[in-house]
Coordinates of N, CA and C in Angstrom, one line a residue:
M1 N 12.5 20.6 10.4 CA 13.0 19.5 9.7 C 12.2 19.2 8.9
K2 N 10.6 19.3 9.1 CA 9.6 19.2 7.7 C 9.9 20.0 6.2
D3 N 10.4 20.8 6.6 CA 10.2 22.1 5.6 C 11.7 21.9 4.8
I4 N 12.6 20.4 5.2 CA 13.6 20.6 4.0 C 13.4 19.5 3.2
P5 N 13.6 19.0 1.9 CA 13.0 18.2 1.3 C 13.7 16.7 1.3
D6 N 13.5 16.0 0.9 CA 13.8 14.8 1.2 C 15.3 14.8 0.7
R7 N 15.2 15.2 -0.4 CA 16.6 15.3 -1.5 C 17.6 15.8 -0.5
V8 N 17.4 16.7 0.5 CA 19.0 17.3 1.4 C 19.3 15.8 2.1
F9 N 18.3 15.3 2.9 CA 18.8 14.4 3.4 C 19.8 12.9 3.0
V10 N 19.1 13.0 1.7 CA 19.6 11.7 0.3 C 21.1 12.4 0.4
Q11 N 21.1 13.1 -0.4 CA 22.7 14.0 -0.2 C 23.9 14.0 0.9
K12 N 22.9 14.3 1.9 CA 23.6 13.9 3.3 C 24.3 12.4 3.6
V13 N 23.0 11.7 3.7 CA 23.6 10.5 3.4 C 24.2 9.5 2.6
I14 N 24.3 10.2 1.2 CA 25.3 9.4 0.1 C 26.8 10.3 0.8
S15 N 26.8 11.4 1.2 CA 28.0 12.0 1.4 C 28.6 11.6 2.9
G16 N 28.0 10.6 3.0 CA 28.7 10.3 5.1 C 27.8 10.3 6.2
D17 N 26.8 11.3 5.8 CA 26.1 11.7 7.2 C 25.0 10.4 7.0
T18 N 25.1 9.4 8.0 CA 24.1 8.3 8.2 C 23.5 8.6 8.4
E19 N 23.5 9.5 10.0 CA 22.4 10.2 10.7 C 21.2 10.8 10.0
A20 N 21.7 11.2 9.1 CA 20.3 11.9 8.0 C 19.3 11.2 7.8
F21 N 19.9 9.4 7.5 CA 18.6 8.5 6.8 C 17.4 8.3 8.3
G22 N 18.1 8.8 9.2 CA 17.0 8.7 10.7 C 15.8 9.5 10.4
E23 N 16.0 11.0 9.7 CA 14.9 11.8 9.8 C 14.3 11.0 8.4
L24 N 15.0 10.5 7.3 CA 13.5 9.8 6.3 C 13.0 8.9 7.0
V25 N 13.3 8.1 8.0 CA 12.8 7.1 8.4 C 11.6 7.6 9.2
L26 N 12.0 8.7 10.3 CA 11.1 9.3 10.9 C 10.0 9.7 10.1
R27 N 9.9 10.6 8.5 CA 9.4 11.1 8.0 C 7.9 9.8 7.7
Y28 N 8.6 8.8 7.3 CA 7.8 7.8 6.1 C 7.9 6.5 7.4
Q29 N 7.8 6.6 8.3 CA 8.0 5.2 8.7 C 6.5 4.5 9.1
K30 N 5.3 5.7 9.8 CA 3.9 4.8 9.9 C 3.8 4.2 8.6
R31 N 3.8 5.1 7.0 CA 3.0 4.9 6.1 C 3.4 3.3 5.9
I32 N 5.3 3.6 5.7 CA 5.8 2.0 5.3 C 5.1 1.1 6.8
Y33 N 5.1 1.5 7.6 CA 4.5 0.4 8.8 C 3.2 -0.2 8.3
E34 N 2.2 0.9 7.8 CA 1.1 0.7 7.7 C 1.2 -0.1 6.5
L35 N 1.5 0.1 5.2 CA 1.7 -1.0 4.0 C 2.3 -2.5 4.8
A36 N 3.3 -2.6 5.5 CA 4.0 -3.8 6.1 C 3.0 -4.6 6.8
Y37 N 2.0 -3.8 7.6 CA 1.2 -4.5 8.7 C -0.5 -4.9 7.7
R38 N -0.5 -4.4 6.8 CA -1.3 -5.1 5.3 C -1.0 -6.1 4.7
F39 N 0.3 -6.2 5.0 CA 0.8 -7.4 4.4 C 1.1 -8.6 5.1
A40 N 1.5 -8.1 6.4 CA 2.0 -9.0 7.7 C 0.9 -9.4 8.6
R41 N -0.1 -8.6 8.8 CA -1.3 -8.8 9.6 C -0.8 -8.6 11.3
H42 N 0.4 -8.8 11.7 CA 0.9 -9.2 12.8 C 1.9 -7.9 13.5
P43 N 1.3 -7.3 14.3 CA 2.2 -6.4 14.4 C 3.9 -6.3 14.5
E44 N 4.3 -7.4 15.0 CA 5.6 -7.8 15.3 C 6.4 -8.0 13.7
E45 N 5.5 -8.7 12.8 CA 5.7 -9.3 11.4 C 6.2 -7.8 10.8
A46 N 5.2 -6.9 11.2 CA 5.4 -5.8 10.1 C 6.1 -4.9 10.4
Y47 N 6.9 -4.8 11.9 CA 7.9 -3.6 12.1 C 8.8 -4.5 11.5
D48 N 9.3 -5.6 11.7 CA 10.2 -6.7 11.1 C 10.6 -6.1 9.3
L49 N 9.2 -6.6 9.0 CA 9.2 -5.9 7.4 C 9.5 -4.6 7.1
S50 N 8.9 -3.5 7.9 CA 9.3 -2.1 8.1 C 10.8 -2.5 8.0
Q51 N 11.6 -2.6 9.1 CA 13.3 -2.5 9.4 C 13.6 -2.9 8.2
E52 N 13.3 -4.2 7.5 CA 13.9 -4.8 6.4 C 13.9 -3.9 5.0
I53 N 12.8 -3.1 5.0 CA 12.5 -2.0 3.5 C 13.3 -0.9 4.4
F54 N 13.4 -0.5 5.2 CA 14.4 0.8 5.2 C 15.8 0.0 5.1
L55 N 16.3 -1.0 5.6 CA 17.5 -1.3 5.7 C 17.8 -1.4 3.7
K56 N 16.9 -1.9 3.0 CA 17.1 -2.3 2.0 C 17.4 -0.7 1.1
A57 N 16.3 0.3 1.8 CA 16.6 1.8 1.1 C 17.9 2.5 1.4
F58 N 18.4 2.1 2.5 CA 19.6 2.5 3.0 C 20.6 1.9 2.0
N59 N 20.9 0.6 1.8 CA 22.0 -0.2 1.1 C 21.9 0.4 0.1
A60 N 20.1 0.6 -0.4 CA 20.7 1.1 -2.3 C 20.3 2.6 -2.4
L61 N 20.6 3.3 -1.6 CA 20.5 4.8 -1.4 C 21.2 5.2 -2.9
E62 N 22.6 5.3 -2.8 CA 23.7 5.9 -3.5 C 22.7 5.7 -5.5
R63 N 21.7 4.5 -5.2 CA 21.1 4.1 -6.7 C 20.2 5.1 -7.1
F64 N 19.6 5.8 -6.2 CA 18.4 6.8 -6.2 C 19.2 7.8 -6.9
R65 N 18.2 7.7 -8.1 CA 18.4 8.9 -9.2 C 17.8 10.0 -9.1
G66 N 16.6 10.1 -8.4 CA 16.2 11.5 -8.3 C 14.8 11.7 -8.9
S67 N 14.7 10.8 -10.2 CA 14.0 11.0 -11.5 C 12.5 11.2 -10.9
S68 N 12.4 10.7 -9.2 CA 10.9 10.6 -9.0 C 11.1 11.1 -7.6
G69 N 10.3 11.0 -7.0 CA 10.5 11.5 -5.0 C 10.7 10.7 -4.6
F70 N 11.3 10.6 -3.3 CA 12.2 9.7 -2.6 C 10.9 9.1 -2.2
Y71 N 9.5 9.4 -1.7 CA 9.0 8.2 -1.0 C 8.6 7.3 -2.3
T72 N 7.9 8.0 -3.6 CA 8.1 7.2 -4.8 C 9.3 5.9 -4.8
W73 N 9.9 6.7 -4.6 CA 11.2 5.6 -4.9 C 11.0 4.1 -2.9
L74 N 11.0 4.5 -2.6 CA 10.7 4.1 -1.0 C 10.0 3.4 -1.3
Y75 N 8.2 3.7 -1.8 CA 7.2 3.1 -1.6 C 7.7 1.5 -2.6
K76 N 8.5 2.1 -3.5 CA 8.8 0.8 -4.6 C 9.4 -0.3 -4.0
I77 N 10.2 0.0 -3.2 CA 11.0 -1.3 -2.8 C 10.1 -1.5 -1.5
A78 N 9.3 -0.7 -0.5 CA 8.5 -2.1 0.1 C 7.4 -2.5 -0.5
Q79 N 6.4 -1.9 -1.6 CA 5.8 -2.9 -2.1 C 6.2 -4.2 -2.9
N80 N 7.8 -4.1 -3.5 CA 8.5 -5.4 -3.7 C 8.9 -6.2 -2.5
T81 N 9.1 -5.8 -1.5 CA 9.6 -6.3 -0.2 C 8.5 -7.0 0.1
C82 N 6.8 -6.3 0.2 CA 6.5 -6.6 0.9 C 5.7 -7.8 -0.3
I83 N 5.3 -7.9 -1.7 CA 5.2 -8.9 -2.1 C 6.2 -10.3 -2.2
D84 N 7.3 -10.0 -2.1 CA 8.4 -11.1 -1.7 C 7.7 -11.7 -0.5
Y85 N 7.7 -10.8 0.7 CA 7.2 -11.8 2.1 C 5.8 -12.3 1.4
T86 N 4.8 -11.9 0.8 CA 3.8 -12.7 0.2 C 3.9 -13.5 -0.1
R87 N 5.2 -14.1 -1.0 CA 5.0 -15.2 -1.4 C 5.7 -16.1 -0.8
R88 N 6.7 -15.8 0.3 CA 7.0 -16.4 1.7 C 6.0 -16.6 2.2
K89 N 5.0 -16.2 2.8 CA 4.4 -16.6 4.0 C 2.7 -17.0 3.1
S90 N 2.6 -17.1 1.9 CA 1.4 -17.4 1.2 C 0.3 -17.0 2.2
T91 N 0.2 -16.0 2.3 CA -0.8 -15.2 2.8 C -1.3 -13.8 2.4
W92 N -2.2 -13.5 2.5 CA -3.1 -12.0 2.1 C -3.6 -11.7 3.5
V93 N -3.6 -10.2 3.5 CA -4.2 -9.1 4.6 C -6.0 -9.3 4.7
E94 N -6.6 -9.4 5.6 CA -7.8 -9.0 6.2 C -8.3 -8.0 6.0
L95 N -9.1 -7.7 5.4 CA -9.5 -5.9 5.0 C -10.0 -5.5 6.0
P96 N -10.2 -4.6 6.8 CA -11.8 -4.1 7.6 C -12.9 -4.1 7.0
F97 N -13.9 -4.2 7.6 CA -15.4 -4.2 7.3 C -15.8 -3.1 6.4
I98 N -16.5 -3.0 5.9 CA -17.2 -1.4 4.7 C -18.6 -1.3 5.7
N99 N -18.9 -0.1 6.3 CA -19.6 0.3 7.1 C -21.0 -0.2 6.0
D100 N -20.9 0.7 4.8 CA -21.9 0.8 4.3 C -21.6 0.2 2.6
F101 N -22.5 0.7 1.7 CA -21.8 0.1 0.6 C -22.7 0.8 -0.8
P102 N -22.0 1.7 -0.4 CA -23.0 3.6 -1.2 C -22.8 2.4 -3.2
S103 N -23.5 3.6 -4.3 CA -23.6 3.3 -5.2 C -22.1 4.1 -5.9
D104 N -21.8 4.9 -5.0 CA -20.3 5.6 -5.9 C -19.0 4.3 -5.4
D105 N -18.1 5.6 -5.8 CA -16.4 4.8 -5.3 C -16.4 4.7 -4.1
S106 N -17.4 5.8 -3.4 CA -16.8 5.4 -1.7 C -16.6 4.5 -1.0
W107 N -17.5 2.8 -1.6 CA -17.3 1.9 -0.6 C -15.8 1.1 -0.7
L108 N -15.1 2.1 -1.6 CA -13.5 1.3 -2.0 C -12.6 1.7 -0.7
H109 N -13.3 2.6 0.4 CA -12.8 2.8 1.4 C -12.9 2.4 2.5
P110 N -12.2 1.3 3.4 CA -12.5 0.9 4.3 C -12.9 1.9 5.6
S111 N -13.6 1.7 6.4 CA -13.8 1.7 7.7 C -12.9 1.7 8.5
T112 N -12.2 2.3 9.3 CA -11.0 2.1 10.3 C -11.6 1.9 11.4
A113 N -13.2 2.5 12.1 CA -13.5 1.9 13.2 C -14.9 1.2 13.5
Y114 N -15.1 0.1 14.3 CA -16.7 -0.5 14.1 C -17.0 0.2 14.7
S115 N -18.4 0.2 14.7 CA -19.6 0.7 15.3 C -19.4 0.4 16.2
S116 N -19.7 -0.9 16.4 CA -20.4 -1.8 17.6 C -19.7 -3.1 17.3
T117 N -19.9 -4.3 17.9 CA -19.2 -6.0 18.0 C -20.3 -6.0 17.1
T118 N -21.4 -5.9 17.3 CA -22.6 -6.8 16.4 C -22.3 -6.1 15.0
K119 N -22.1 -5.0 14.9 CA -22.4 -4.2 13.8 C -20.8 -5.1 12.7
F120 N -19.9 -4.9 13.6 CA -18.6 -6.2 12.8 C -19.3 -7.3 12.6
L121 N -19.6 -8.1 13.3 CA -20.2 -9.6 13.2 C -20.9 -9.7 11.9
E122 N -22.1 -8.8 11.9 CA -23.0 -8.4 10.7 C -22.7 -8.3 9.5
N123 N -21.0 -7.7 9.3 CA -20.5 -7.3 8.0 C -19.0 -8.2 8.2
Q124 N -19.4 -9.3 8.8 CA -18.0 -10.4 8.7 C -18.0 -10.7 7.1
E125 N -19.2 -11.5 6.8 CA -19.6 -11.8 5.7 C -18.7 -10.9 4.2
L126 N -19.6 -9.7 4.2 CA -19.2 -8.8 3.3 C -17.6 -8.4 3.3
N127 N -16.9 -8.8 4.8 CA -15.4 -8.6 4.6 C -14.7 -9.6 4.1
N128 N -15.2 -10.8 4.0 CA -14.9 -12.4 3.8 C -14.9 -12.2 2.0
E129 N -16.0 -11.6 1.7 CA -16.6 -11.6 0.3 C -15.0 -10.3 -0.4
I130 N -14.8 -9.2 0.3 CA -14.2 -8.5 -0.3 C -12.9 -8.6 -0.5
N131 N -12.4 -9.6 0.9 CA -11.0 -10.0 0.5 C -10.6 -10.9 -0.9
S132 N -12.0 -11.7 -0.7 CA -12.0 -12.6 -1.7 C -12.4 -12.4 -3.1
A133 N -12.7 -11.3 -3.2 CA -13.0 -10.7 -4.7 C -11.4 -9.6 -4.8
I134 N -11.1 -9.2 -3.9 CA -9.7 -8.7 -4.6 C -8.3 -9.7 -4.4
D135 N -8.5 -11.0 -4.0 CA -7.8 -12.0 -4.1 C -8.0 -12.7 -5.8
Q136 N -8.9 -12.6 -6.2 CA -9.1 -12.9 -7.7 C -8.9 -11.9 -8.8
L137 N -8.7 -10.8 -8.1 CA -8.0 -9.8 -9.1 C -7.1 -10.4 -9.8
S138 N -6.1 -10.0 -11.1 CA -5.1 -10.5 -11.2 C -3.8 -10.1 -10.3
P139 N -2.5 -9.9 -10.7 CA -1.7 -9.8 -9.6 C -1.8 -7.9 -9.9
R140 N -1.7 -7.5 -11.2 CA -1.1 -6.1 -11.6 C -2.6 -5.3 -10.7
Q141 N -3.6 -5.6 -11.4 CA -4.9 -5.4 -10.7 C -4.5 -5.2 -9.4
K142 N -4.6 -5.8 -8.8 CA -4.6 -5.9 -7.1 C -3.4 -5.0 -6.7
Q143 N -2.3 -4.9 -7.2 CA -1.4 -3.9 -6.9 C -1.9 -2.4 -7.1
V144 N -2.7 -2.5 -8.1 CA -2.9 -0.8 -8.9 C -3.9 -0.4 -7.8
F145 N -5.1 -1.3 -7.6 CA -5.9 -1.6 -6.7 C -5.6 -0.9 -5.2
I146 N -4.7 -1.5 -4.7 CA -4.2 -1.6 -3.6 C -3.5 0.3 -3.5
L147 N -2.6 0.1 -4.2 CA -2.0 1.5 -4.2 C -2.7 2.5 -4.5
R148 N -3.8 2.4 -5.1 CA -4.8 3.8 -5.6 C -5.6 4.0 -4.2
H149 N -6.7 3.0 -3.9 CA -7.5 3.2 -3.0 C -7.0 2.6 -1.4
Y150 N -6.1 1.9 -1.0 CA -5.6 1.9 -0.1 C -4.5 2.4 0.5
E151 N -3.6 3.0 -0.1 CA -2.7 3.7 0.1 C -2.6 5.4 -0.4
G152 N -3.7 5.3 -1.3 CA -4.0 6.8 -1.6 C -3.0 7.4 -2.9
L153 N -2.0 6.5 -3.3 CA -1.3 7.4 -4.2 C -1.6 7.8 -5.5
A154 N -1.2 8.8 -6.2 CA -1.6 9.3 -7.3 C -1.5 8.3 -8.6
L155 N -2.2 8.5 -9.7 CA -1.9 7.8 -11.0 C -0.6 7.6 -11.2
R156 N 0.3 8.6 -11.5 CA 1.8 9.0 -11.5 C 2.3 8.3 -10.7
D157 N 2.2 8.3 -9.4 CA 3.2 7.8 -8.7 C 3.1 6.1 -8.7
I158 N 2.3 5.3 -9.0 CA 1.6 4.1 -9.2 C 2.6 3.8 -10.4
A159 N 2.3 4.4 -11.2 CA 3.2 4.9 -12.6 C 4.7 4.4 -12.3
D160 N 4.7 5.1 -11.5 CA 6.1 4.9 -11.4 C 6.5 3.8 -10.1
V161 N 6.0 3.9 -9.4 CA 6.5 2.3 -8.7 C 6.3 1.3 -9.3
L162 N 5.2 1.0 -9.9 CA 5.4 -0.5 -10.8 C 6.3 0.0 -12.4
D163 N 6.3 0.7 -12.4 CA 6.9 0.7 -13.9 C 6.0 1.0 -15.0
L164 N 5.1 1.3 -15.3 CA 3.8 1.4 -15.9 C 3.7 2.6 -16.9
K165 N 3.1 2.6 -17.7 CA 2.5 4.1 -18.0 C 1.3 4.6 -17.0
V166 N 1.1 5.9 -17.5 CA -0.2 6.2 -16.6 C -1.5 5.5 -17.2
G167 N -1.4 5.8 -18.7 CA -2.6 4.9 -19.4 C -3.1 3.2 -19.1
S168 N -1.7 2.7 -19.0 CA -1.9 1.1 -17.9 C -2.5 1.0 -17.0
V169 N -2.1 1.9 -16.1 CA -2.3 2.1 -14.6 C -4.0 2.1 -14.4
K170 N -4.5 3.5 -15.4 CA -5.6 3.7 -15.3 C -6.9 2.3 -16.4
A171 N -6.2 1.5 -16.9 CA -6.8 0.4 -17.5 C -6.8 -0.5 -16.5
H172 N -6.0 -0.7 -15.7 CA -5.9 -1.6 -14.5 C -6.6 -1.4 -13.7
L173 N -6.8 0.1 -13.2 CA -7.6 0.4 -12.4 C -8.8 0.6 -12.7
F174 N -9.5 0.7 -13.6 CA -10.7 0.4 -14.3 C -11.4 -1.1 -14.2
N175 N -10.5 -1.7 -14.8 CA -10.7 -3.3 -14.6 C -10.6 -3.6 -13.4
A176 N -10.0 -3.5 -12.7 CA -10.5 -4.1 -11.0 C -11.5 -3.6 -10.6
I177 N -12.1 -2.2 -10.5 CA -12.9 -1.6 -10.3 C -14.3 -2.4 -10.6
R178 N -14.1 -2.5 -11.9 CA -15.4 -3.5 -12.6 C -15.7 -4.4 -12.0
K179 N -14.5 -5.7 -12.1 CA -14.3 -7.0 -11.4 C -15.1 -6.9 -10.2
L180 N -14.9 -5.9 -9.5 CA -15.3 -5.8 -7.8 C -16.6 -5.3 -7.9
R181 N -17.1 -4.4 -8.5 CA -18.2 -4.2 -8.3 C -19.3 -5.5 -8.9
A182 N -18.8 -5.6 -9.6 CA -19.8 -7.0 -11.0 C -19.5 -8.2 -9.7
R183 N -18.8 -8.1 -9.1 CA -18.5 -9.7 -7.6 C -19.2 -8.9 -6.2
L184 N -19.0 -7.6 -5.8 CA -19.8 -7.4 -4.8 C -21.1 -7.2 -4.8
T185 N -21.7 -6.8 -5.8 CA -23.1 -6.0 -5.9 C -24.4 -6.6 -5.4
P186 N -24.1 -8.0 -5.8 CA -25.3 -9.0 -4.7 C -24.9 -9.0 -3.2
Y187 N -24.0 -8.0 -2.6 CA -23.9 -7.8 -1.3 C -24.1 -6.7 -0.7
V188 N -24.8 -5.6 -1.7 CA -25.5 -4.6 -1.0 C -26.9 -4.2 -1.7
Q189 N -27.4 -5.3 -2.2 CA -28.8 -4.9 -2.5 C -29.7 -5.4 -1.4

């Protein structure tokens, strides 16, 4: 079933085969849950948020134009739903700590595993500073940065999700990285 393009399942759902939507959910539930968890920080809330995202997508599927990929369209719904959630909850996600802080851009990708409790505690200050620095970005810079460096979306997909030109995405990303590097450099000296 993985070889069948998303658009085939979309057409089946639009034609009345609502069971076909289950395949789309299976394909993307992990990625959507990870995004929801980044905003919610609690498994149950992330699960509920994921369900809300898929329900919105199901209800809006007839309006899917196909000008972008299904996942890009779904991700846009997910991003907007998560932003609404953030506004309702007035919280932001705590990012995992960074193991090392090299001079290249590899520091933008947090480690998913802690080498030890001691190492984790030693890096808690850096973790707090990273969160604080990301929170200081403009809303658009924060969105672009997270979509690129935590969700791994291509610049073109980010542009589609946020209704921006690719050049604008590049500018927001450049400015976000410049601000983060300036703010976080003292912590890696």
